[in-house]
Coordinates of C-alpha atoms in Angstrom, one line a residue:
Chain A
X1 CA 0.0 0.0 0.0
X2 CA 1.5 3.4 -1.2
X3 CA 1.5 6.0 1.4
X4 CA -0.9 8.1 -0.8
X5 CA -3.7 5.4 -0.1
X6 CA -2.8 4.8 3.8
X7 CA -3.3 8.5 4.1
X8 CA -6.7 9.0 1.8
X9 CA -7.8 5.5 4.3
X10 CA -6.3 7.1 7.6
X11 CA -8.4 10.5 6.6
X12 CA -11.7 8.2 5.8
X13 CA -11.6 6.2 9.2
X14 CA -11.2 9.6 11.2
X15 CA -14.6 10.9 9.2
X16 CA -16.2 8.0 9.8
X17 CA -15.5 8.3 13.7
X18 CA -16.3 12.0 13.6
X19 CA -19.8 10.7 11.7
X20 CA -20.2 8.1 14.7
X21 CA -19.4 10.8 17.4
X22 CA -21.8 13.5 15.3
X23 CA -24.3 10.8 15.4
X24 CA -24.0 9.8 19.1
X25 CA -24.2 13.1 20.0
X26 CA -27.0 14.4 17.6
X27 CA -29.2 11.3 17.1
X28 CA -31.6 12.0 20.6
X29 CA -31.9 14.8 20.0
X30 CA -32.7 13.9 16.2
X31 CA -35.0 11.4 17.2
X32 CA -37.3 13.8 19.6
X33 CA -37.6 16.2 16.8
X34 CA -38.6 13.5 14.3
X35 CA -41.4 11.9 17.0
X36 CA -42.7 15.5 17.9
X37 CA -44.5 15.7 14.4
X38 CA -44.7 11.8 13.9
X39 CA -48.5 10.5 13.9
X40 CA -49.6 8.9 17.3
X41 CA -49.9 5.4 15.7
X42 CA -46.2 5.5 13.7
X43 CA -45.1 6.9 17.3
X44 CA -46.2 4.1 19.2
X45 CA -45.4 1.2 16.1
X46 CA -43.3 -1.8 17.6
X47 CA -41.6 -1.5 14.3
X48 CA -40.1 2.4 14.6
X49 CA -40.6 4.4 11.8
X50 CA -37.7 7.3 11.2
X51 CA -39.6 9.5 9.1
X52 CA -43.5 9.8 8.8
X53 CA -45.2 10.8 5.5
X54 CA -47.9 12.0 7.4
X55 CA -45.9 14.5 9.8
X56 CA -48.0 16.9 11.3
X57 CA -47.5 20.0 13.9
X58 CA -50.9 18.4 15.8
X59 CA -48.4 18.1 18.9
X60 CA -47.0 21.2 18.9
X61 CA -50.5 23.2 18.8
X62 CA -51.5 20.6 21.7
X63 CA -49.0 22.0 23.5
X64 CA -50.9 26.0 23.3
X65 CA -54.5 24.7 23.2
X66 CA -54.5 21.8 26.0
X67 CA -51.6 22.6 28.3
X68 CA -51.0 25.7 30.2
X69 CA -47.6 25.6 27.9
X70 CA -47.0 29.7 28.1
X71 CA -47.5 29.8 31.9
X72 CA -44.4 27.4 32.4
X73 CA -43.0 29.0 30.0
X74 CA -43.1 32.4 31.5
X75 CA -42.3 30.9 34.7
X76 CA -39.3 29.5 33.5
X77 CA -37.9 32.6 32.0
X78 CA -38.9 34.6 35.5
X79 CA -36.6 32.1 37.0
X80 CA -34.0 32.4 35.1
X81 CA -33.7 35.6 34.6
X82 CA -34.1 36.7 37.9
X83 CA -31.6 34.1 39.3
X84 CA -29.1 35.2 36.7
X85 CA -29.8 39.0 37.6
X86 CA -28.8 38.3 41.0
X87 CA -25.8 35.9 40.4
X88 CA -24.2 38.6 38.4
X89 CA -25.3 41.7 40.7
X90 CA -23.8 39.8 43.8
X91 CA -20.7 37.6 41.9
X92 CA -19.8 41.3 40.1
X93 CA -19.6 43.1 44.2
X94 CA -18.0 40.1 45.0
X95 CA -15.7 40.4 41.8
X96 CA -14.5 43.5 42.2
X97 CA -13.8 43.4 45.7
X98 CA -11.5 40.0 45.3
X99 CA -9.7 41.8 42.3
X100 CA -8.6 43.9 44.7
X101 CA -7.6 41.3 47.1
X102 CA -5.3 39.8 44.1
X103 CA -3.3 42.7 44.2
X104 CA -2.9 43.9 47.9
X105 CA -2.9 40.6 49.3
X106 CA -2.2 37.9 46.6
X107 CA -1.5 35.1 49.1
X108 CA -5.3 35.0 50.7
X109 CA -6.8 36.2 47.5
X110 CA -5.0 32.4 45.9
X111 CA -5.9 30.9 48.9
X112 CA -10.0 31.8 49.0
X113 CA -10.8 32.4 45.7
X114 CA -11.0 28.4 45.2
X115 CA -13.1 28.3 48.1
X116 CA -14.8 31.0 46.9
X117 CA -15.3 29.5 43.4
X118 CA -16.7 26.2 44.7
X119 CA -18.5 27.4 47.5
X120 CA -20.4 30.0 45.9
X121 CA -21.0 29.5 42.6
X122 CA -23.1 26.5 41.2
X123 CA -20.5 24.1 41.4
X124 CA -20.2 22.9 37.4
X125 CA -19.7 26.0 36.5
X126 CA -17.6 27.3 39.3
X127 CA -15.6 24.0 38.2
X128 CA -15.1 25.4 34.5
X129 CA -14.3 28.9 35.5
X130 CA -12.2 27.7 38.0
X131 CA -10.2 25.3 35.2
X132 CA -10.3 28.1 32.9
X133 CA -8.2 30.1 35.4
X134 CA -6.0 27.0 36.0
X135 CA -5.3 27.5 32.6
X136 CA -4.2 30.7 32.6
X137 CA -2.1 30.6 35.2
X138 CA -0.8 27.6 33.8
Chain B
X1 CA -10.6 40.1 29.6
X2 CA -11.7 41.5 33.3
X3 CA -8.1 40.7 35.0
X4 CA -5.2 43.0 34.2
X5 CA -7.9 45.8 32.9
X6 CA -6.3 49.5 33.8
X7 CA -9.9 50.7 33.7
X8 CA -11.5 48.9 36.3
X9 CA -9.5 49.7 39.7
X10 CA -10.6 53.5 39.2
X11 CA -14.6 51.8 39.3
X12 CA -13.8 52.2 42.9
X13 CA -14.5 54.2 45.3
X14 CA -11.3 56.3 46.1
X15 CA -9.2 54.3 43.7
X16 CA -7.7 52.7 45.9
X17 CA -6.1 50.2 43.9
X18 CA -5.8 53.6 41.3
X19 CA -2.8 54.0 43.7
X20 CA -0.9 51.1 42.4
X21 CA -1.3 52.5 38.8
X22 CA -0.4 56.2 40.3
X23 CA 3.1 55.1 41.1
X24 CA 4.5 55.6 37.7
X25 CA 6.3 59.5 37.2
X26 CA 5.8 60.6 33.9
X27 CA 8.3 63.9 32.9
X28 CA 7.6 65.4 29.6
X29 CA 8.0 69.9 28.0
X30 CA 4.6 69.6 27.2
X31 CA 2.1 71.8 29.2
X32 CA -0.3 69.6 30.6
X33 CA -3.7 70.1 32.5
X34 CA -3.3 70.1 36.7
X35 CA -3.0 66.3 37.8
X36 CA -5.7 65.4 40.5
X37 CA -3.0 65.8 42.7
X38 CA -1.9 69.5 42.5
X39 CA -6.2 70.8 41.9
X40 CA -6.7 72.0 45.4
X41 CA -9.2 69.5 46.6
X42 CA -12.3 69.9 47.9
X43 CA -13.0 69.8 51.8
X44 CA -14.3 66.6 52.6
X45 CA -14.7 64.3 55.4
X46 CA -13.3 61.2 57.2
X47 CA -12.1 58.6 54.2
X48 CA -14.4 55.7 54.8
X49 CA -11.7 52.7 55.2
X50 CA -10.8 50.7 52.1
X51 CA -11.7 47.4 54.0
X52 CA -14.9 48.8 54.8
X53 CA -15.6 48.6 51.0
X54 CA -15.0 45.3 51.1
X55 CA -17.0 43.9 53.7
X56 CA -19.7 45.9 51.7
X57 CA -19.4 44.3 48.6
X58 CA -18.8 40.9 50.4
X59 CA -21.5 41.0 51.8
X60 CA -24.3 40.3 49.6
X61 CA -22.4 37.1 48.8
X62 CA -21.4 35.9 52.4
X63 CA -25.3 36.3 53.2
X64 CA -26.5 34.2 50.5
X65 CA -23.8 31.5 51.6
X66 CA -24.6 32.0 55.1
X67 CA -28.3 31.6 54.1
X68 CA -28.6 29.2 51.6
X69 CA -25.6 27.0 52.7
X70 CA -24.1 27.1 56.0
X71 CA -27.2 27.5 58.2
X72 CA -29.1 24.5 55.6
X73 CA -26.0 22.2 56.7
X74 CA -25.8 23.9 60.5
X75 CA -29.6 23.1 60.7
X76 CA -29.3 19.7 59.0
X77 CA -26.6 18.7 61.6
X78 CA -28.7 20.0 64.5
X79 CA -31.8 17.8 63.0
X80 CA -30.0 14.4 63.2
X81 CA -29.5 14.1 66.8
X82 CA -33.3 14.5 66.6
X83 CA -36.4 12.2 66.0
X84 CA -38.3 14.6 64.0
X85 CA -41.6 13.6 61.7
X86 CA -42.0 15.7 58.9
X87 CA -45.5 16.7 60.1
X88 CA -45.0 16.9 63.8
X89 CA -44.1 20.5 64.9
X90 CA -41.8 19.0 67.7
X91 CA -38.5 17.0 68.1
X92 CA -37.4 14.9 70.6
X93 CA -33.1 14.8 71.3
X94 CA -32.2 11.0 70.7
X95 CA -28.6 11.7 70.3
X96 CA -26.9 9.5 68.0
X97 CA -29.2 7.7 67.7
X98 CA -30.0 8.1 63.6
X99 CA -26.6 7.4 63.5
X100 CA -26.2 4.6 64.7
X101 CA -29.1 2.9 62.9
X102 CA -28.0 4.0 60.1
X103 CA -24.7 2.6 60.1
X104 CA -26.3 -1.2 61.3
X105 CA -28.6 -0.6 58.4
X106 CA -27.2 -3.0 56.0
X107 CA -29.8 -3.1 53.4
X108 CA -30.5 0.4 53.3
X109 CA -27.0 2.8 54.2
X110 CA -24.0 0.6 52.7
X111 CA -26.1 -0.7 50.3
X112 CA -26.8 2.6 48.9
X113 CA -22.9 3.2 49.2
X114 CA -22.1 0.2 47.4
X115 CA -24.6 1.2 44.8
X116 CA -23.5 5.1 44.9
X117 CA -19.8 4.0 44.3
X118 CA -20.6 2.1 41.3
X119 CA -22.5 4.5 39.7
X120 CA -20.2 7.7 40.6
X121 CA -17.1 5.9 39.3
X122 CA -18.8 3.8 36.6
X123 CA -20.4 6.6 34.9
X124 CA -17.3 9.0 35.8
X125 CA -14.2 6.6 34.2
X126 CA -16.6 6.5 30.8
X127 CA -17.1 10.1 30.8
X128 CA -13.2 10.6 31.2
X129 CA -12.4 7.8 28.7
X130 CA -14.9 10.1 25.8
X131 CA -14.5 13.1 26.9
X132 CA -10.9 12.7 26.5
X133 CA -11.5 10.5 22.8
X134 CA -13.6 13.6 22.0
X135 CA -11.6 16.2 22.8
X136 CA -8.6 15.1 21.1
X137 CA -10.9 14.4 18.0
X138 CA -12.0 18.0 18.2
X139 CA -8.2 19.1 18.5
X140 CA -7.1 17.8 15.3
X141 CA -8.0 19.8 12.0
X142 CA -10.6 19.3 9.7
X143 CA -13.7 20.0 7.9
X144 CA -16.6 21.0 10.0
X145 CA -14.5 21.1 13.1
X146 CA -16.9 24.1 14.1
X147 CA -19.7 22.5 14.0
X148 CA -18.5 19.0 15.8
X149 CA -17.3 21.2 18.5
X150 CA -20.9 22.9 18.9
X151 CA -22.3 19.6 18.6
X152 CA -20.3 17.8 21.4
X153 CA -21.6 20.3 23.8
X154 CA -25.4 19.2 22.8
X155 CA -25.9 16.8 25.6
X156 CA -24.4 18.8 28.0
X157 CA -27.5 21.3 27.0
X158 CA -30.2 19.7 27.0
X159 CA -32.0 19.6 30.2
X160 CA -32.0 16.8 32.6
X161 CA -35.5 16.1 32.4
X162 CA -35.8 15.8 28.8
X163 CA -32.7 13.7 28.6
X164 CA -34.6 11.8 31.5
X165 CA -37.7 11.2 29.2
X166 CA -35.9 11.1 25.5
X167 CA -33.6 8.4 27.0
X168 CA -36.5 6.1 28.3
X169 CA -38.0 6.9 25.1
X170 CA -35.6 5.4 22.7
X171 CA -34.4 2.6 25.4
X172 CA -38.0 1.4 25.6
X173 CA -38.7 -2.4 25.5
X174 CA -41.4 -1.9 23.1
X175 CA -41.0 0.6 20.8
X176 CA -37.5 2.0 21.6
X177 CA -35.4 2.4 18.5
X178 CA -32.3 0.9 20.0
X179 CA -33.5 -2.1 21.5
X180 CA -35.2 -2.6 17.3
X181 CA -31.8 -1.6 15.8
X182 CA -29.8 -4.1 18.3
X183 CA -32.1 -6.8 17.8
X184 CA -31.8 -6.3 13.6
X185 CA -27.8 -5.9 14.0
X186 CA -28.5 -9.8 15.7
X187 CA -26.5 -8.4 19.2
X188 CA -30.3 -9.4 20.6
X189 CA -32.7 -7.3 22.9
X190 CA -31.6 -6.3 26.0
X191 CA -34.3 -5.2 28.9
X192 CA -32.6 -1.6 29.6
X193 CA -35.0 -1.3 32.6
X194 CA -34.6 -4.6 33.4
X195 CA -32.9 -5.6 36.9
X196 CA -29.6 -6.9 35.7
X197 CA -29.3 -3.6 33.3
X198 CA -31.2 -0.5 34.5
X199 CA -27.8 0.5 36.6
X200 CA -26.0 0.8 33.6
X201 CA -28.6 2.4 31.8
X202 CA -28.6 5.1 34.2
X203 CA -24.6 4.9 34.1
X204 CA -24.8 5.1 30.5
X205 CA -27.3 7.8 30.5
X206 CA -25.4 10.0 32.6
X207 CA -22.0 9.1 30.2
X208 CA -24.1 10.9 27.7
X209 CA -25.2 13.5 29.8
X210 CA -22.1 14.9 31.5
X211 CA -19.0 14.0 29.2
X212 CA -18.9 17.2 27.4
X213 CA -17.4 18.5 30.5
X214 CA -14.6 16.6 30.1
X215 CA -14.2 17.5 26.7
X216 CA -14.4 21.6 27.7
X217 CA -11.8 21.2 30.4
X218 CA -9.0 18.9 28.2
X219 CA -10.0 20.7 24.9
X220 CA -8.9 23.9 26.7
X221 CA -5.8 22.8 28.1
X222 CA -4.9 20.7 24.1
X223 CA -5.1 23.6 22.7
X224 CA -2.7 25.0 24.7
X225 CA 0.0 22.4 24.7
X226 CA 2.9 23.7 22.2
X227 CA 3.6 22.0 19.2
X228 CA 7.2 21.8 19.3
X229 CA 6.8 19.4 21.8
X230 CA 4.8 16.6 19.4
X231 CA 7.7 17.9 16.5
X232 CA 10.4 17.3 19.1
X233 CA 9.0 13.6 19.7
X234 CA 8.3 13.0 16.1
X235 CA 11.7 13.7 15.3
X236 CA 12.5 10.9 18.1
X237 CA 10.9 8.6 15.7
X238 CA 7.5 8.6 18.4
X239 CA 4.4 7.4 17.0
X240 CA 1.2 8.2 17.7
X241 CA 0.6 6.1 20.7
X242 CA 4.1 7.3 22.4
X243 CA 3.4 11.2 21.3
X244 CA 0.0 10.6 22.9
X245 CA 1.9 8.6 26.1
X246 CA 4.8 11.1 26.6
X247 CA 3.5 14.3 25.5
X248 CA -0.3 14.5 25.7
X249 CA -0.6 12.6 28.7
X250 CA 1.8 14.2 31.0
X251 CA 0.8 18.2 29.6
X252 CA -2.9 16.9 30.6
X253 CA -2.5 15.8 34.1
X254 CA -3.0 18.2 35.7
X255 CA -6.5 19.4 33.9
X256 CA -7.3 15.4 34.6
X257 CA -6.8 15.2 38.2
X258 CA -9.1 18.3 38.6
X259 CA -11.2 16.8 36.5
X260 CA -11.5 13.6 37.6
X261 CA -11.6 14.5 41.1
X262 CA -14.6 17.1 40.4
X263 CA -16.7 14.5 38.2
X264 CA -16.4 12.1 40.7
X265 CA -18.0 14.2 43.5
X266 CA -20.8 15.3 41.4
X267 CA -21.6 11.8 40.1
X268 CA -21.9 10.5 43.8
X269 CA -23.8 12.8 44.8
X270 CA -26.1 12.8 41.7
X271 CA -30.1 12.6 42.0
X272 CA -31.8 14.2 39.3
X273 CA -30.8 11.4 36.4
X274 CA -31.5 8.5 38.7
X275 CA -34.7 9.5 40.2
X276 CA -36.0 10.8 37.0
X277 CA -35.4 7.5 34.7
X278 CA -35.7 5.0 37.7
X279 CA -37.6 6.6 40.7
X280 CA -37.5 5.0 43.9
X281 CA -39.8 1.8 44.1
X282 CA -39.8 -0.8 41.7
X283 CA -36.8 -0.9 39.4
X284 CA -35.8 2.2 41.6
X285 CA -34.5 -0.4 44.2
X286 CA -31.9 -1.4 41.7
X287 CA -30.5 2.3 41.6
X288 CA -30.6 3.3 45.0
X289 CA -27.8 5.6 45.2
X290 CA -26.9 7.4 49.1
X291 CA -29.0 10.5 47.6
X292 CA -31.6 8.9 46.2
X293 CA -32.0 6.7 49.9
X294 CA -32.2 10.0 51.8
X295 CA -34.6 11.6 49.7
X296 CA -36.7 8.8 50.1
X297 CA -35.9 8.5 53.9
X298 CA -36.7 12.1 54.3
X299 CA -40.0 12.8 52.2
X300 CA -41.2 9.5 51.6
X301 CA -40.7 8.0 55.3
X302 CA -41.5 11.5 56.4
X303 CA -38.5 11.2 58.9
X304 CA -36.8 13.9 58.8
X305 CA -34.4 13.1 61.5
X306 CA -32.8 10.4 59.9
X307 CA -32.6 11.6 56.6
X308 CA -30.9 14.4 58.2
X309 CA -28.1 12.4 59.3
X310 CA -28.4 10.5 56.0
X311 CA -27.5 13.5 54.0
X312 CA -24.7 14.3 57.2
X313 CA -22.8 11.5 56.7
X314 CA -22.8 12.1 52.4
X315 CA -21.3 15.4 53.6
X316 CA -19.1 14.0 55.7
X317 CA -17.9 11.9 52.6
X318 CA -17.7 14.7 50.4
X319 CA -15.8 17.0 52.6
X320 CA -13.1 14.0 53.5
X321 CA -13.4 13.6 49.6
X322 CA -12.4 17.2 49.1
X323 CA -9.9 17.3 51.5
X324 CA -8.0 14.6 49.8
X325 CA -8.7 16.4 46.6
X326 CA -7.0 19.7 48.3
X327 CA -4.5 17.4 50.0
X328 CA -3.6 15.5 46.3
X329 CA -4.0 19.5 44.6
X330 CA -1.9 20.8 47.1
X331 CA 1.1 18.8 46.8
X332 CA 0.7 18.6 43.0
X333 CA 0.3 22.3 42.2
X334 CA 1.5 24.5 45.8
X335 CA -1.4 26.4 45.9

């Protein structure tokens, strides 16, 4: 085998595992798209169908007409907005006051701002910022 | 980028970290405006203290830690030396007392450890092992790298309780599409919700869920590594497998041990995914992680007591968790 060919292979069995990751990663989501305007009898076939000639959006206007859909919805977004309006108003005082801390007194500011970071924040994404700085400093 | 910004020091009241900046003489011909320093300043009072600011900035954080952490746990603590029922307005001091029974509790406690451990470190050595094939995937070039990288964080977006219901969806007996497509590709159905496999269904599940965190933290630091170092060890006449062994490893071991250590925690102590695909009763039984048993202690036993010191003794775990972590981190990295 040439090394032309082991390369054009090499490249084709690295798409093929990026296809099998894409697919891994996409396909539920795929799938819940593809049963949300699937007929109730191809949804619930032993057999699974992909795709449904007869696709329909009967399930999403279900949703407005049966469901109190927009009140969770608007519930939702009062949550989230208000709980990120406060995370940044009190993580920005908190900010500014341990940038300080980083220059007049670098050893505690190192020392709590890992506590800090995993105490207060919500800890996945105190974990991500905190590997971010990691980085950094790294 | 926040850090190292001239502007935001003078933000503050006083500038009092304006100072440090201040320092720096500056001698030039040209006739200049009067600094701050020789414009005859304005009467004024007393300087409030620059500590002072701090506490006041502080302290919108320390009292949502002090209320919505350290009095919960203070409060928990004080509940498990108590027989409390969740609708009895009283308590009655027992000591340790939920302790103990707790720890004779064979069948309930240590079983949930048992089951707790498997889960945390099953579902936390596949994540690793992905997020790590994934991220290295992701590092190399090619087309629609964008696009793959967008698409690896998908899982990691969705919410848990969609996951929860998609999931049981598609792993369903009877008209899941991956039980069809195994039983087509002749590998033969297997009962995901079945005894012997519902554990790692939700191990699985939560694989799918949570790797992408792994990918952000070791695509971060690939990116970073410098490629002189894979030239240096190509020129050694390294391969792939010895590049990846002796270079990639080593320059990712410290992102890993974070990493690792962080997943962990979070896996063990884990409810959502479980409780949402499995419950408690029923197949539940087979997935009864420590959280999952003091939830159940606590609002479906109705005693709150004891599921106080249930969830006492998975912080005690944690923080003897953490302070191995900090120990390990320490040594590794001098904080």
């Amino acid at each position: 085998m040439n090394a032309r060919l082991k390369k054009i292979l090499s490249r084709i069995s690295f798409y093929i595992g990026v296809a099998t990751f894409a697919l891994f990663c996409g396909f539920p989501m795929i799938w819940m798209v593809l049963t949300s305007i699937k007929p109730d009898g191809d949804i619930l076939r032993a057999t699974p169908v992909f795709w449904s000639w007869d696709t329909h959006l009967d399930h999403y206007r279900n949703l407005f007409d049966q469901t109190d859909f927009l009140i969770y919805f608007v519930n939702s977004i009062t949550v989230a907005t208000s709980a990120t309006l406060l995370t940044i108003v009190i993580a920005t005082l908190a900010g500014v006051w341990y940038y300080t801390l980083s220059f007049h007194r670098p050893r505690i500011y190192r020392r709590w701002h890992v506590v800090h970071v995993y105490v207060c924040t919500d800890f996945d994404c105190g974990a991500v910022l905190y590997l971010d700085e990691k980085l950094r400093l790294d | 980028m926040l850090l190292g910004s001239p502007q935001l020091p003078f933000l503050l009241p006083y500038g009092f970290i304006g100072s440090f900046y201040m320092n720096t003489t500056v001698t030039t011909d040209v006739p200049r405006m009067p600094t701050r320093q020789e414009a005859p300043l304005p009467s004024r009072g007393r300087r409030i203290p620059e500590h002072y600011w701090g506490y006041l900035l502080l302290a919108p954080a320390v009292a949502m830690v002090l209320a919505l952490i350290l009095y919960p746990v203070i409060y928990s603590g004080w509940l498990s030396f108590h027989f409390k029922h969740a609708y009895l307005p009283f308590q009655t001091f027992i000591g340790l007392e939920n302790y103990r029974e707790l720890l004779l509790d064979g069948d309930g406690f240590w079983r949930s450890v048992y089951l707790g451990a498997i889960y945390g470190f099953g579902s936390t050595i596949l994540q690793i092992i992905l997020g790590l094939s994934a991220a290295l995937m992701l590092n190399e070039s090619f087309f629609g790298k964008a696009l793959m990288r967008g698409v690896a964080l998908f899982p990691y977006m969705v919410p848990t309780v969609v996951v929860a219901i998609l999931m049981k969806w598609i792993l369903n007996d009877a008209y899941g599409i991956l039980p069809y497509v195994m039983d087509n590709l002749g590998i033969g159905r297997i009962l995901w919700f079945g005894s012997d496999w519902v554990m790692v269904t939700v191990i699985l599940v939560s694989t799918w869920t949570f790797f992408p965190f792994v990918v952000i933290g070791t695509l971060a630091r690939l990116q970073t590594i410098d490629p002189e170092l894979y030239s240096a060890a190509k020129v050694d006449g390294a391969g792939v497998i010895r590049r990846f062994w002796h270079v990639t490893l080593p320059q990712l071991a410290n992102v890993l041990f974070v990493v690792i250590l962080l997943r962990t925690m979070f896996m063990f102590t884990k409810f959502d995914v479980i409780w949402l695909i499995t419950g408690s009763g029923g197949i539940g039984f087979y997935t009864k992680t420590l959280p999952i048993h003091t939830f159940m202690k606590t609002f479906g036993e109705l005693q709150v007591g004891a599921g106080a010191a249930l969830s006492m003794m998975m912080f005690l775990m944690l923080v003897v968790f953490a302070l191995i972590y900090f120990k390990l981190y320490k040594r590794d990295e001098h904080i």
